[in-house]
Amino acid sequence: MIQLYYITLVLASILLTCATVFGFLKYKLFTEKEKSYIYYIIFLFCIELTSNALLLKIKSNDFLYPVYIAGEFFMVSSIFFKKLSLSKYYYTASASLSLFFLVGDRILARYHYNIDYSKATSNIIITCIIGYSLIRDIKKIENKSSFQIIDKMMFLYFTVSIFIFMFQHELLAFPVEYFSGFWIINNLMVSSLYSLFIYTFLKLKK
């Protein structure tokens, strides 16, 4: 089971790298709203690269986790705020929440608040935003976008990962095979998401 976990982890990293490369190659074909997707992929790639470099250098990347949560929340919410043509006040609210996710575990440490609560809260809000966007898309069939398949997969991924990140510390009490099983599911879902990014990027034509 542990070996399978590492295989799916490497697979996800390879697919993320490929998605980033294809995103760069197809960048000029993106509309202004669609460019937010490639910014998100680039952000994830930078986080992954920095995380691996830190593990090699200082054997720890824990401090990067809040940066990942805050950055992902702002990037993903911005994607759908643009799709929904929402006002700048939504971006301000998103930036404020992102800042809280960045430092919330330190500010509320005495209340036993940990960073996993920030991740779960972030995912819940993101899921609601994506869900609302998908409902809007259903009502506007004529505006069908090639990125809708990514939106649907993102909705599924963030919904499932709410439970994984919220209860990951409790999962440590289970045998390592069970704990690894949850992260294998997470890695496979991430791999599916990156694969859809690659598929969508390759479909873009002049």
PDB file of N, CA and C in Angstrom, residues 21-82:
ATOM      1  N   VAL A  21       3.620  22.684 -18.489  1.00  0.00           N
ATOM      2  CA  VAL A  21       4.320  22.868 -19.765  1.00  0.00           C
ATOM      3  C   VAL A  21       3.329  23.144 -20.894  1.00  0.00           C
ATOM      4  N   PHE A  22       2.292  22.341 -20.991  1.00  0.00           N
ATOM      5  CA  PHE A  22       1.284  22.536 -22.049  1.00  0.00           C
ATOM      6  C   PHE A  22       0.539  23.862 -21.860  1.00  0.00           C
ATOM      7  N   GLY A  23       0.355  24.258 -20.613  1.00  0.00           N
ATOM      8  CA  GLY A  23      -0.281  25.547 -20.355  1.00  0.00           C
ATOM      9  C   GLY A  23       0.545  26.696 -20.895  1.00  0.00           C
ATOM     10  N   PHE A  24       1.869  26.608 -20.693  1.00  0.00           N
ATOM     11  CA  PHE A  24       2.770  27.626 -21.235  1.00  0.00           C
ATOM     12  C   PHE A  24       2.722  27.635 -22.762  1.00  0.00           C
ATOM     13  N   LEU A  25       2.753  26.457 -23.358  1.00  0.00           N
ATOM     14  CA  LEU A  25       2.781  26.349 -24.814  1.00  0.00           C
ATOM     15  C   LEU A  25       1.503  26.885 -25.461  1.00  0.00           C
ATOM     16  N   LYS A  26       0.387  26.733 -24.757  1.00  0.00           N
ATOM     17  CA  LYS A  26      -0.915  27.153 -25.307  1.00  0.00           C
ATOM     18  C   LYS A  26      -1.384  28.497 -24.750  1.00  0.00           C
ATOM     19  N   TYR A  27      -0.522  29.180 -24.029  1.00  0.00           N
ATOM     20  CA  TYR A  27      -0.936  30.376 -23.295  1.00  0.00           C
ATOM     21  C   TYR A  27      -1.627  31.416 -24.182  1.00  0.00           C
ATOM     22  N   LYS A  28      -1.127  31.639 -25.371  1.00  0.00           N
ATOM     23  CA  LYS A  28      -1.674  32.669 -26.254  1.00  0.00           C
ATOM     24  C   LYS A  28      -3.088  32.347 -26.740  1.00  0.00           C
ATOM     25  N   LEU A  29      -3.494  31.095 -26.590  1.00  0.00           N
ATOM     26  CA  LEU A  29      -4.830  30.684 -27.047  1.00  0.00           C
ATOM     27  C   LEU A  29      -5.898  30.864 -25.964  1.00  0.00           C
ATOM     28  N   PHE A  30      -5.471  31.197 -24.752  1.00  0.00           N
ATOM     29  CA  PHE A  30      -6.418  31.362 -23.656  1.00  0.00           C
ATOM     30  C   PHE A  30      -7.106  32.723 -23.747  1.00  0.00           C
ATOM     31  N   THR A  31      -8.392  32.750 -23.387  1.00  0.00           N
ATOM     32  CA  THR A  31      -9.077  34.036 -23.208  1.00  0.00           C
ATOM     33  C   THR A  31      -8.646  34.603 -21.858  1.00  0.00           C
ATOM     34  N   GLU A  32      -9.009  35.834 -21.571  1.00  0.00           N
ATOM     35  CA  GLU A  32      -8.619  36.456 -20.307  1.00  0.00           C
ATOM     36  C   GLU A  32      -9.154  35.667 -19.111  1.00  0.00           C
ATOM     37  N   LYS A  33     -10.390  35.203 -19.198  1.00  0.00           N
ATOM     38  CA  LYS A  33     -10.969  34.426 -18.092  1.00  0.00           C
ATOM     39  C   LYS A  33     -10.285  33.070 -17.952  1.00  0.00           C
ATOM     40  N   GLU A  34      -9.925  32.465 -19.084  1.00  0.00           N
ATOM     41  CA  GLU A  34      -9.314  31.132 -19.055  1.00  0.00           C
ATOM     42  C   GLU A  34      -7.885  31.165 -18.542  1.00  0.00           C
ATOM     43  N   LYS A  35      -7.227  32.310 -18.628  1.00  0.00           N
ATOM     44  CA  LYS A  35      -5.839  32.409 -18.161  1.00  0.00           C
ATOM     45  C   LYS A  35      -5.730  32.139 -16.667  1.00  0.00           C
ATOM     46  N   SER A  36      -6.819  32.334 -15.946  1.00  0.00           N
ATOM     47  CA  SER A  36      -6.804  32.066 -14.497  1.00  0.00           C
ATOM     48  C   SER A  36      -6.510  30.593 -14.213  1.00  0.00           C
ATOM     49  N   TYR A  37      -6.908  29.713 -15.129  1.00  0.00           N
ATOM     50  CA  TYR A  37      -6.644  28.282 -14.945  1.00  0.00           C
ATOM     51  C   TYR A  37      -5.143  27.996 -14.995  1.00  0.00           C
ATOM     52  N   ILE A  38      -4.458  28.615 -15.958  1.00  0.00           N
ATOM     53  CA  ILE A  38      -3.020  28.364 -16.068  1.00  0.00           C
ATOM     54  C   ILE A  38      -2.272  28.991 -14.899  1.00  0.00           C
ATOM     55  N   TYR A  39      -2.759  30.134 -14.399  1.00  0.00           N
ATOM     56  CA  TYR A  39      -2.125  30.737 -13.217  1.00  0.00           C
ATOM     57  C   TYR A  39      -2.235  29.789 -12.024  1.00  0.00           C
ATOM     58  N   TYR A  40      -3.380  29.128 -11.923  1.00  0.00           N
ATOM     59  CA  TYR A  40      -3.592  28.167 -10.831  1.00  0.00           C
ATOM     60  C   TYR A  40      -2.632  26.982 -10.960  1.00  0.00           C
ATOM     61  N   ILE A  41      -2.496  26.469 -12.160  1.00  0.00           N
ATOM     62  CA  ILE A  41      -1.591  25.341 -12.398  1.00  0.00           C
ATOM     63  C   ILE A  41      -0.145  25.735 -12.101  1.00  0.00           C
ATOM     64  N   ILE A  42       0.253  26.925 -12.536  1.00  0.00           N
ATOM     65  CA  ILE A  42       1.614  27.406 -12.266  1.00  0.00           C
ATOM     66  C   ILE A  42       1.853  27.535 -10.766  1.00  0.00           C
ATOM     67  N   PHE A  43       0.856  28.041 -10.050  1.00  0.00           N
ATOM     68  CA  PHE A  43       0.962  28.161  -8.597  1.00  0.00           C
ATOM     69  C   PHE A  43       1.176  26.791  -7.951  1.00  0.00           C
ATOM     70  N   LEU A  44       0.378  25.797  -8.353  1.00  0.00           N
ATOM     71  CA  LEU A  44       0.520  24.449  -7.804  1.00  0.00           C
ATOM     72  C   LEU A  44       1.889  23.861  -8.118  1.00  0.00           C
ATOM     73  N   PHE A  45       2.360  24.114  -9.334  1.00  0.00           N
ATOM     74  CA  PHE A  45       3.675  23.603  -9.738  1.00  0.00           C
ATOM     75  C   PHE A  45       4.782  24.232  -8.881  1.00  0.00           C
ATOM     76  N   CYS A  46       4.693  25.532  -8.636  1.00  0.00           N
ATOM     77  CA  CYS A  46       5.686  26.230  -7.815  1.00  0.00           C
ATOM     78  C   CYS A  46       5.672  25.716  -6.380  1.00  0.00           C
ATOM     79  N   ILE A  47       4.474  25.483  -5.855  1.00  0.00           N
ATOM     80  CA  ILE A  47       4.354  24.935  -4.496  1.00  0.00           C
ATOM     81  C   ILE A  47       4.983  23.544  -4.434  1.00  0.00           C
ATOM     82  N   GLU A  48       4.689  22.722  -5.421  1.00  0.00           N
ATOM     83  CA  GLU A  48       5.231  21.352  -5.456  1.00  0.00           C
ATOM     84  C   GLU A  48       6.756  21.376  -5.562  1.00  0.00           C
ATOM     85  N   LEU A  49       7.265  22.223  -6.433  1.00  0.00           N
ATOM     86  CA  LEU A  49       8.712  22.324  -6.638  1.00  0.00           C
ATOM     87  C   LEU A  49       9.406  22.814  -5.367  1.00  0.00           C
ATOM     88  N   THR A  50       8.854  23.851  -4.758  1.00  0.00           N
ATOM     89  CA  THR A  50       9.429  24.396  -3.526  1.00  0.00           C
ATOM     90  C   THR A  50       9.364  23.381  -2.389  1.00  0.00           C
ATOM     91  N   SER A  51       8.241  22.668  -2.313  1.00  0.00           N
ATOM     92  CA  SER A  51       8.061  21.660  -1.266  1.00  0.00           C
ATOM     93  C   SER A  51       9.119  20.563  -1.374  1.00  0.00           C
ATOM     94  N   ASN A  52       9.333  20.063  -2.573  1.00  0.00           N
ATOM     95  CA  ASN A  52      10.332  19.009  -2.781  1.00  0.00           C
ATOM     96  C   ASN A  52      11.744  19.510  -2.498  1.00  0.00           C
ATOM     97  N   ALA A  53      12.023  20.760  -2.882  1.00  0.00           N
ATOM     98  CA  ALA A  53      13.346  21.337  -2.633  1.00  0.00           C
ATOM     99  C   ALA A  53      13.603  21.475  -1.130  1.00  0.00           C
ATOM    100  N   LEU A  54      12.569  21.889  -0.383  1.00  0.00           N
ATOM    101  CA  LEU A  54      12.709  22.040   1.064  1.00  0.00           C
ATOM    102  C   LEU A  54      12.939  20.693   1.750  1.00  0.00           C
ATOM    103  N   LEU A  55      12.256  19.673   1.256  1.00  0.00           N
ATOM    104  CA  LEU A  55      12.427  18.335   1.841  1.00  0.00           C
ATOM    105  C   LEU A  55      13.853  17.838   1.640  1.00  0.00           C
ATOM    106  N   LEU A  56      14.434  18.177   0.506  1.00  0.00           N
ATOM    107  CA  LEU A  56      15.813  17.766   0.232  1.00  0.00           C
ATOM    108  C   LEU A  56      16.810  18.559   1.067  1.00  0.00           C
ATOM    109  N   LYS A  57      16.501  19.842   1.301  1.00  0.00           N
ATOM    110  CA  LYS A  57      17.441  20.727   1.994  1.00  0.00           C
ATOM    111  C   LYS A  57      17.327  20.621   3.515  1.00  0.00           C
ATOM    112  N   ILE A  58      16.096  20.840   4.029  1.00  0.00           N
ATOM    113  CA  ILE A  58      15.930  20.923   5.497  1.00  0.00           C
ATOM    114  C   ILE A  58      14.992  19.850   6.054  1.00  0.00           C
ATOM    115  N   LYS A  59      14.554  18.946   5.183  1.00  0.00           N
ATOM    116  CA  LYS A  59      13.726  17.808   5.605  1.00  0.00           C
ATOM    117  C   LYS A  59      12.371  18.204   6.175  1.00  0.00           C
ATOM    118  N   SER A  60      11.942  19.442   5.931  1.00  0.00           N
ATOM    119  CA  SER A  60      10.638  19.881   6.427  1.00  0.00           C
ATOM    120  C   SER A  60      10.056  20.935   5.490  1.00  0.00           C
ATOM    121  N   ASN A  61       8.748  20.821   5.242  1.00  0.00           N
ATOM    122  CA  ASN A  61       8.066  21.816   4.405  1.00  0.00           C
ATOM    123  C   ASN A  61       6.743  22.248   5.046  1.00  0.00           C
ATOM    124  N   ASP A  62       6.628  22.044   6.372  1.00  0.00           N
ATOM    125  CA  ASP A  62       5.368  22.302   7.069  1.00  0.00           C
ATOM    126  C   ASP A  62       4.908  23.753   6.946  1.00  0.00           C
ATOM    127  N   PHE A  63       5.862  24.702   6.984  1.00  0.00           N
ATOM    128  CA  PHE A  63       5.473  26.110   6.949  1.00  0.00           C
ATOM    129  C   PHE A  63       4.876  26.512   5.603  1.00  0.00           C
ATOM    130  N   LEU A  64       5.077  25.651   4.595  1.00  0.00           N
ATOM    131  CA  LEU A  64       4.547  25.950   3.260  1.00  0.00           C
ATOM    132  C   LEU A  64       3.060  25.621   3.148  1.00  0.00           C
ATOM    133  N   TYR A  65       2.556  24.795   4.048  1.00  0.00           N
ATOM    134  CA  TYR A  65       1.166  24.348   3.992  1.00  0.00           C
ATOM    135  C   TYR A  65       0.160  25.505   4.059  1.00  0.00           C
ATOM    136  N   PRO A  66       0.320  26.456   5.000  1.00  0.00           N
ATOM    137  CA  PRO A  66      -0.617  27.599   5.020  1.00  0.00           C
ATOM    138  C   PRO A  66      -0.546  28.439   3.746  1.00  0.00           C
ATOM    139  N   VAL A  67       0.644  28.557   3.170  1.00  0.00           N
ATOM    140  CA  VAL A  67       0.803  29.309   1.915  1.00  0.00           C
ATOM    141  C   VAL A  67       0.025  28.623   0.799  1.00  0.00           C
ATOM    142  N   TYR A  68       0.114  27.293   0.773  1.00  0.00           N
ATOM    143  CA  TYR A  68      -0.622  26.506  -0.221  1.00  0.00           C
ATOM    144  C   TYR A  68      -2.132  26.699  -0.065  1.00  0.00           C
ATOM    145  N   ILE A  69      -2.630  26.610   1.168  1.00  0.00           N
ATOM    146  CA  ILE A  69      -4.069  26.746   1.422  1.00  0.00           C
ATOM    147  C   ILE A  69      -4.564  28.133   1.023  1.00  0.00           C
ATOM    148  N   ALA A  70      -3.851  29.167   1.488  1.00  0.00           N
ATOM    149  CA  ALA A  70      -4.256  30.550   1.204  1.00  0.00           C
ATOM    150  C   ALA A  70      -4.183  30.849  -0.286  1.00  0.00           C
ATOM    151  N   GLY A  71      -3.086  30.437  -0.915  1.00  0.00           N
ATOM    152  CA  GLY A  71      -2.907  30.701  -2.343  1.00  0.00           C
ATOM    153  C   GLY A  71      -3.919  29.970  -3.193  1.00  0.00           C
ATOM    154  N   GLU A  72      -4.154  28.699  -2.871  1.00  0.00           N
ATOM    155  CA  GLU A  72      -5.120  27.916  -3.637  1.00  0.00           C
ATOM    156  C   GLU A  72      -6.515  28.505  -3.509  1.00  0.00           C
ATOM    157  N   PHE A  73      -6.887  28.908  -2.298  1.00  0.00           N
ATOM    158  CA  PHE A  73      -8.216  29.484  -2.105  1.00  0.00           C
ATOM    159  C   PHE A  73      -8.404  30.730  -2.963  1.00  0.00           C
ATOM    160  N   PHE A  74      -7.413  31.623  -2.937  1.00  0.00           N
ATOM    161  CA  PHE A  74      -7.540  32.862  -3.700  1.00  0.00           C
ATOM    162  C   PHE A  74      -7.533  32.589  -5.202  1.00  0.00           C
ATOM    163  N   MET A  75      -6.666  31.690  -5.666  1.00  0.00           N
ATOM    164  CA  MET A  75      -6.562  31.396  -7.095  1.00  0.00           C
ATOM    165  C   MET A  75      -7.841  30.754  -7.627  1.00  0.00           C
ATOM    166  N   VAL A  76      -8.352  29.751  -6.913  1.00  0.00           N
ATOM    167  CA  VAL A  76      -9.542  29.037  -7.381  1.00  0.00           C
ATOM    168  C   VAL A  76     -10.785  29.928  -7.309  1.00  0.00           C
ATOM    169  N   SER A  77     -10.930  30.649  -6.203  1.00  0.00           N
ATOM    170  CA  SER A  77     -12.095  31.538  -6.098  1.00  0.00           C
ATOM    171  C   SER A  77     -12.056  32.602  -7.192  1.00  0.00           C
ATOM    172  N   SER A  78     -10.865  33.085  -7.526  1.00  0.00           N
ATOM    173  CA  SER A  78     -10.731  34.093  -8.585  1.00  0.00           C
ATOM    174  C   SER A  78     -11.153  33.545  -9.942  1.00  0.00           C
ATOM    175  N   ILE A  79     -10.843  32.273 -10.199  1.00  0.00           N
ATOM    176  CA  ILE A  79     -11.259  31.647 -11.460  1.00  0.00           C
ATOM    177  C   ILE A  79     -12.765  31.773 -11.641  1.00  0.00           C
ATOM    178  N   PHE A  80     -13.495  31.448 -10.595  1.00  0.00           N
ATOM    179  CA  PHE A  80     -14.960  31.404 -10.709  1.00  0.00           C
ATOM    180  C   PHE A  80     -15.607  32.770 -10.508  1.00  0.00           C
ATOM    181  N   PHE A  81     -14.938  33.667  -9.805  1.00  0.00           N
ATOM    182  CA  PHE A  81     -15.442  35.039  -9.726  1.00  0.00           C
ATOM    183  C   PHE A  81     -15.409  35.675 -11.122  1.00  0.00           C
ATOM    184  N   LYS A  82     -14.342  35.374 -11.873  1.00  0.00           N
ATOM    185  CA  LYS A  82     -14.245  35.895 -13.240  1.00  0.00           C
ATOM    186  C   LYS A  82     -15.316  35.275 -14.133  1.00  0.00           C
TER     187      LYS A  82
END
